[in-house]
CSV table of C-alpha atoms in Angstrom, one decimal:
chain,number,residue,atom,x,y,z
A,1,UNK,CA,158.8,79.8,107.2
A,2,UNK,CA,158.5,77.6,104.1
A,3,UNK,CA,161.9,76.9,102.6
A,4,UNK,CA,160.8,75.3,99.3
A,5,UNK,CA,161.7,77.3,96.1
A,6,UNK,CA,159.0,78.9,94.0
A,7,UNK,CA,161.0,78.2,90.9
A,8,UNK,CA,159.0,75.1,90.0
A,9,UNK,CA,155.8,77.2,89.8
A,10,UNK,CA,155.7,78.8,86.3
A,11,UNK,CA,154.9,82.5,86.1
A,12,UNK,CA,155.0,84.1,82.6
A,13,UNK,CA,156.0,87.7,82.0
A,14,UNK,CA,152.4,88.5,81.1
A,15,UNK,CA,151.2,87.0,84.4
A,16,UNK,CA,153.8,88.9,86.3
A,17,UNK,CA,152.6,92.2,84.7
A,18,UNK,CA,149.0,91.5,85.5
A,19,UNK,CA,149.8,90.5,89.1
A,20,UNK,CA,151.9,93.6,89.6
A,21,UNK,CA,149.2,96.0,88.4
A,22,UNK,CA,146.5,94.5,90.6
A,23,UNK,CA,148.8,94.2,93.6
A,24,UNK,CA,149.6,97.9,93.4
A,25,UNK,CA,146.0,98.7,93.0
A,26,UNK,CA,144.6,96.7,96.0
A,27,UNK,CA,147.5,95.8,98.2
A,28,UNK,CA,148.0,92.5,100.1
A,29,UNK,CA,147.3,90.0,101.5
A,30,UNK,CA,144.4,89.7,99.1
A,31,UNK,CA,144.9,86.5,97.0
A,32,UNK,CA,141.3,85.9,96.3
A,33,UNK,CA,140.8,89.3,94.8
A,34,UNK,CA,144.2,89.3,93.0
A,35,UNK,CA,143.4,86.0,91.4
A,36,UNK,CA,140.0,87.2,90.1
A,37,UNK,CA,140.9,90.7,88.9
A,38,UNK,CA,144.3,89.7,87.4
A,39,UNK,CA,142.8,86.7,85.7
A,40,UNK,CA,145.2,84.3,87.3
A,41,UNK,CA,142.8,81.3,87.3
A,42,UNK,CA,145.6,78.9,86.5
A,43,UNK,CA,147.3,79.7,89.9
A,44,UNK,CA,146.1,78.7,93.3
A,45,UNK,CA,145.6,81.2,96.0
A,46,UNK,CA,148.5,79.7,97.9
A,47,UNK,CA,150.7,80.3,94.8
A,48,UNK,CA,149.5,83.9,94.6
A,49,UNK,CA,150.3,84.4,98.3
A,50,UNK,CA,153.8,82.9,97.9
A,51,UNK,CA,154.4,85.1,94.8
A,52,UNK,CA,153.3,88.2,96.8
A,53,UNK,CA,155.8,87.3,99.4
A,54,UNK,CA,158.5,86.7,96.8
A,55,UNK,CA,157.6,90.0,95.1
A,56,UNK,CA,158.2,91.9,98.4
A,57,UNK,CA,161.5,90.0,99.0
A,58,UNK,CA,162.7,91.1,95.5
A,59,UNK,CA,161.5,94.7,96.1
A,60,UNK,CA,163.4,94.9,99.4
A,61,UNK,CA,166.6,94.7,97.5
A,62,UNK,CA,165.9,98.1,96.0
A,63,UNK,CA,164.1,100.1,98.7
A,64,UNK,CA,165.3,101.9,101.8
A,65,UNK,CA,164.1,103.9,104.8
A,66,UNK,CA,160.6,103.4,106.2
A,67,UNK,CA,159.3,101.2,103.3
A,68,UNK,CA,162.2,98.8,103.7
A,69,UNK,CA,161.6,98.7,107.5
A,70,UNK,CA,157.9,98.2,107.2
A,71,UNK,CA,158.0,95.6,104.5
A,72,UNK,CA,160.8,93.7,106.2
A,73,UNK,CA,158.7,93.6,109.3
A,74,UNK,CA,155.9,91.9,107.4
A,75,UNK,CA,158.0,89.3,105.6
A,76,UNK,CA,159.7,88.4,108.9
A,77,UNK,CA,156.4,87.7,110.6
A,78,UNK,CA,154.7,85.7,107.8
A,79,UNK,CA,155.1,82.3,106.3
A,80,UNK,CA,156.4,82.4,102.7
A,81,UNK,CA,159.3,81.5,100.4
A,82,UNK,CA,162.8,82.4,101.4
A,83,UNK,CA,163.8,83.9,98.0
A,84,UNK,CA,162.3,85.8,95.1
A,85,UNK,CA,160.8,83.9,92.1
A,86,UNK,CA,163.2,83.9,89.1
A,87,UNK,CA,160.9,86.2,87.2
A,88,UNK,CA,161.4,88.9,89.8
A,89,UNK,CA,165.1,88.8,90.0
A,90,UNK,CA,166.9,91.6,88.1
A,91,UNK,CA,163.6,92.9,86.8
A,92,UNK,CA,164.4,96.3,85.4
A,93,UNK,CA,160.9,97.6,85.8
A,94,UNK,CA,161.0,96.9,89.5
A,95,UNK,CA,164.4,98.5,89.9
A,96,UNK,CA,163.2,101.7,88.2
A,97,UNK,CA,159.9,101.8,90.1
A,98,UNK,CA,161.0,100.5,93.4
A,99,UNK,CA,160.6,103.7,95.4
A,100,UNK,CA,157.1,104.3,94.2
A,101,UNK,CA,156.1,100.7,94.6
A,102,UNK,CA,157.5,100.4,98.1
A,103,UNK,CA,155.6,103.4,99.4
A,104,UNK,CA,152.4,102.3,97.6
A,105,UNK,CA,152.5,98.8,99.1
A,106,UNK,CA,153.2,100.1,102.6
A,107,UNK,CA,150.2,102.5,102.3
A,108,UNK,CA,147.9,99.8,100.9
A,109,UNK,CA,148.9,97.3,103.4
A,110,UNK,CA,148.3,99.6,106.3
A,111,UNK,CA,145.0,100.6,104.8
A,112,UNK,CA,144.1,96.9,105.0
A,113,UNK,CA,145.1,96.9,108.7
A,114,UNK,CA,142.7,99.8,109.2
A,115,UNK,CA,140.0,97.9,107.4
A,116,UNK,CA,140.5,95.0,109.8
A,117,UNK,CA,140.1,97.3,112.8
A,118,UNK,CA,137.0,97.8,115.0
A,119,UNK,CA,135.0,99.6,112.3
A,120,UNK,CA,136.3,103.1,113.0
A,121,UNK,CA,138.4,104.0,110.0
A,122,UNK,CA,139.6,107.2,111.7
A,123,UNK,CA,140.5,105.7,115.1
A,124,UNK,CA,144.2,106.1,114.5
A,125,UNK,CA,144.0,109.7,113.3
A,126,UNK,CA,144.4,112.4,116.0
A,127,UNK,CA,141.5,114.8,116.3
A,128,UNK,CA,143.9,117.7,115.7
A,129,UNK,CA,144.4,116.5,112.1
A,130,UNK,CA,140.9,117.4,111.1
A,131,UNK,CA,141.3,121.0,112.0
A,132,UNK,CA,144.0,121.4,109.4
A,133,UNK,CA,143.8,122.2,105.7
A,134,UNK,CA,141.1,120.4,103.8
A,135,UNK,CA,140.9,119.3,100.1
A,136,UNK,CA,138.0,121.6,99.5
A,137,UNK,CA,135.5,123.8,101.5
A,138,UNK,CA,132.9,121.1,102.1
A,139,UNK,CA,135.3,118.3,103.1
A,140,UNK,CA,134.7,116.7,106.5
A,141,UNK,CA,135.5,113.6,108.6
A,142,UNK,CA,132.9,111.5,106.8
A,143,UNK,CA,134.6,112.4,103.5
A,144,UNK,CA,138.0,111.2,104.9
A,145,UNK,CA,136.3,108.0,106.0
A,146,UNK,CA,134.8,107.5,102.6
A,147,UNK,CA,138.1,108.1,100.9
A,148,UNK,CA,139.8,105.4,103.0
A,149,UNK,CA,137.0,102.9,102.8
A,150,UNK,CA,136.5,103.6,99.1
A,151,UNK,CA,140.2,103.1,98.3
A,152,UNK,CA,140.2,99.8,100.1
A,153,UNK,CA,137.1,98.6,98.3
A,154,UNK,CA,137.7,99.9,94.8
A,155,UNK,CA,141.5,100.3,94.6
A,156,UNK,CA,144.1,103.0,94.6
A,157,UNK,CA,143.2,106.2,92.8
A,158,UNK,CA,140.0,104.7,91.3
A,159,UNK,CA,138.1,107.9,92.2
A,160,UNK,CA,135.3,107.6,89.6
A,161,UNK,CA,134.2,104.3,91.3
A,162,UNK,CA,134.7,105.8,94.8
A,163,UNK,CA,132.8,109.0,94.1
A,164,UNK,CA,129.9,107.0,92.5
A,165,UNK,CA,129.3,104.9,95.7
A,166,UNK,CA,126.6,106.7,97.7
A,167,UNK,CA,127.1,104.2,100.6
A,168,UNK,CA,130.5,105.6,101.4
A,169,UNK,CA,128.9,108.6,103.2
A,170,UNK,CA,130.5,111.5,101.2
A,171,UNK,CA,129.0,115.0,101.7
A,172,UNK,CA,125.8,115.2,99.7
A,173,UNK,CA,125.8,116.7,96.2
A,174,UNK,CA,123.5,119.5,97.5
A,175,UNK,CA,125.9,120.4,100.3
A,176,UNK,CA,128.8,120.5,97.8
A,177,UNK,CA,126.8,122.7,95.5
A,178,UNK,CA,125.9,125.1,98.3
A,179,UNK,CA,129.4,125.3,99.7
A,180,UNK,CA,130.8,127.3,96.8
A,181,UNK,CA,134.5,127.3,95.8
A,182,UNK,CA,136.9,130.2,95.6
A,183,UNK,CA,138.7,130.9,92.3
A,184,UNK,CA,141.8,128.8,92.0
A,185,UNK,CA,140.6,126.2,94.4
A,186,UNK,CA,141.6,122.5,93.9
A,187,UNK,CA,138.0,121.5,93.2
A,188,UNK,CA,137.0,120.4,89.8
A,189,UNK,CA,134.0,121.7,87.9
A,190,UNK,CA,131.7,119.1,89.4
A,191,UNK,CA,132.6,120.1,93.0
A,192,UNK,CA,135.1,117.4,93.7
A,193,UNK,CA,138.8,117.9,94.5
A,194,UNK,CA,141.1,116.8,91.7
A,195,UNK,CA,142.6,113.4,91.6
A,196,UNK,CA,146.0,114.7,92.7
A,197,UNK,CA,144.5,116.5,95.7
A,198,UNK,CA,142.6,113.3,96.7
A,199,UNK,CA,145.7,111.2,96.4
A,200,UNK,CA,147.7,113.6,98.6
A,201,UNK,CA,144.9,113.5,101.1
A,202,UNK,CA,144.8,109.7,101.1
A,203,UNK,CA,148.6,109.5,101.6
A,204,UNK,CA,148.4,112.0,104.4
A,205,UNK,CA,145.7,110.1,106.2
A,206,UNK,CA,147.5,106.8,106.0
A,207,UNK,CA,150.8,108.4,107.0
A,208,UNK,CA,149.3,110.1,110.0
A,209,UNK,CA,147.5,106.9,111.1
A,210,UNK,CA,150.7,104.8,110.7
A,211,UNK,CA,152.8,107.3,112.7
A,212,UNK,CA,150.2,107.3,115.5
A,213,UNK,CA,150.1,103.5,115.4
A,214,UNK,CA,153.9,103.3,115.7
A,215,UNK,CA,153.9,105.6,118.7
A,216,UNK,CA,151.6,103.2,120.5
A,217,UNK,CA,153.8,100.2,119.9
A,218,UNK,CA,155.9,98.8,122.7
A,219,UNK,CA,159.5,99.9,122.1
A,220,UNK,CA,160.6,96.4,121.3
A,221,UNK,CA,158.0,96.1,118.6
A,222,UNK,CA,158.8,99.3,116.7
A,223,UNK,CA,161.3,97.7,114.4
A,224,UNK,CA,159.9,94.2,114.1
A,225,UNK,CA,157.2,91.9,115.0
A,226,UNK,CA,153.7,92.2,113.6
A,227,UNK,CA,152.4,94.9,111.4
A,228,UNK,CA,149.1,95.0,113.1
A,229,UNK,CA,147.5,95.1,116.5
A,230,UNK,CA,146.2,91.6,117.0
A,231,UNK,CA,146.6,89.6,113.8
A,232,UNK,CA,149.6,87.9,112.2
A,233,UNK,CA,149.7,90.3,109.4
A,234,UNK,CA,149.8,88.7,106.0
A,235,UNK,CA,149.0,85.2,107.2
A,236,UNK,CA,145.3,85.7,107.5
A,237,UNK,CA,143.3,86.7,104.4
A,238,UNK,CA,141.1,89.8,104.8
A,239,UNK,CA,137.3,89.7,104.8
A,240,UNK,CA,136.9,91.5,101.5
A,241,UNK,CA,134.5,94.0,100.3
A,242,UNK,CA,135.3,93.8,96.6
A,243,UNK,CA,134.1,95.8,93.6
A,244,UNK,CA,131.5,94.3,91.3
C-alpha cells in the first residue's frame, strides 16, 4: 500500500463534483473513462485511481452492513492512499448520501467483476431466478443480459442509451408489440418497463449474483481478500467498452 498523502494533489470542489457524478454512473476501477467523461484532463489516471481509493476510504466512515464489508474488502486488497483526500473529509453531501452511494458503488463494482468474467453475464445467477416475476410479459434471459451489459457500457440508469443499442440483444420490437400488456402493468406506452422497474430488476440481478458468488467463496475469503475470482480487484484496469 502506498503511504504518501494525496494532499499535495489539488482537487477543486468542482472537480470533486464531476468525479463523484461519473464514479456513481460507471463505477470503478475505470480511471480512463472517468478522466474522459468527467473532463479531468489535468489529472493523471494514477491520480484518479488514488482519488477513487480515497473517496471509498472517506465513504467507509459513513456506511455500515454489507456495503462497508464489501468496500473494505476492496480497499484492503488494493494499492492506494492510506487516508482520504482533504476535499473528502467532512463533506456534508457524502454524509447525507452515504447509504445510497455505498450500495451503488458495490453494485457497479460487482457489475464490473461480471464484465471481466468468461463472457456469460448470467453465469452467477441461478436458473430458478428466471422463473420468477418479470418486469413485463416479453422479458427473457437475453433482456436481463442486455440490461447488465448495457448498464456497464452506458452507465447506471441511462436507459435511453441502453434501449437504443440493438447489439445488446433485447427482445425485438415486433415481439414486444405482439406480447401485449395487461392494464396497470409496469410497461410504458412504447412497450418498455418503466425506469423504476428496470432499476429494481438491475439491483435484483446484481444482488442475486453477488450472493451466489459469496456462497462459492472459501470460508476464509468471505469477509476479506479479493472481490473477484481471479484478479486483484481494483489494481487492474478493466478492458472497457465505453459509450461514444
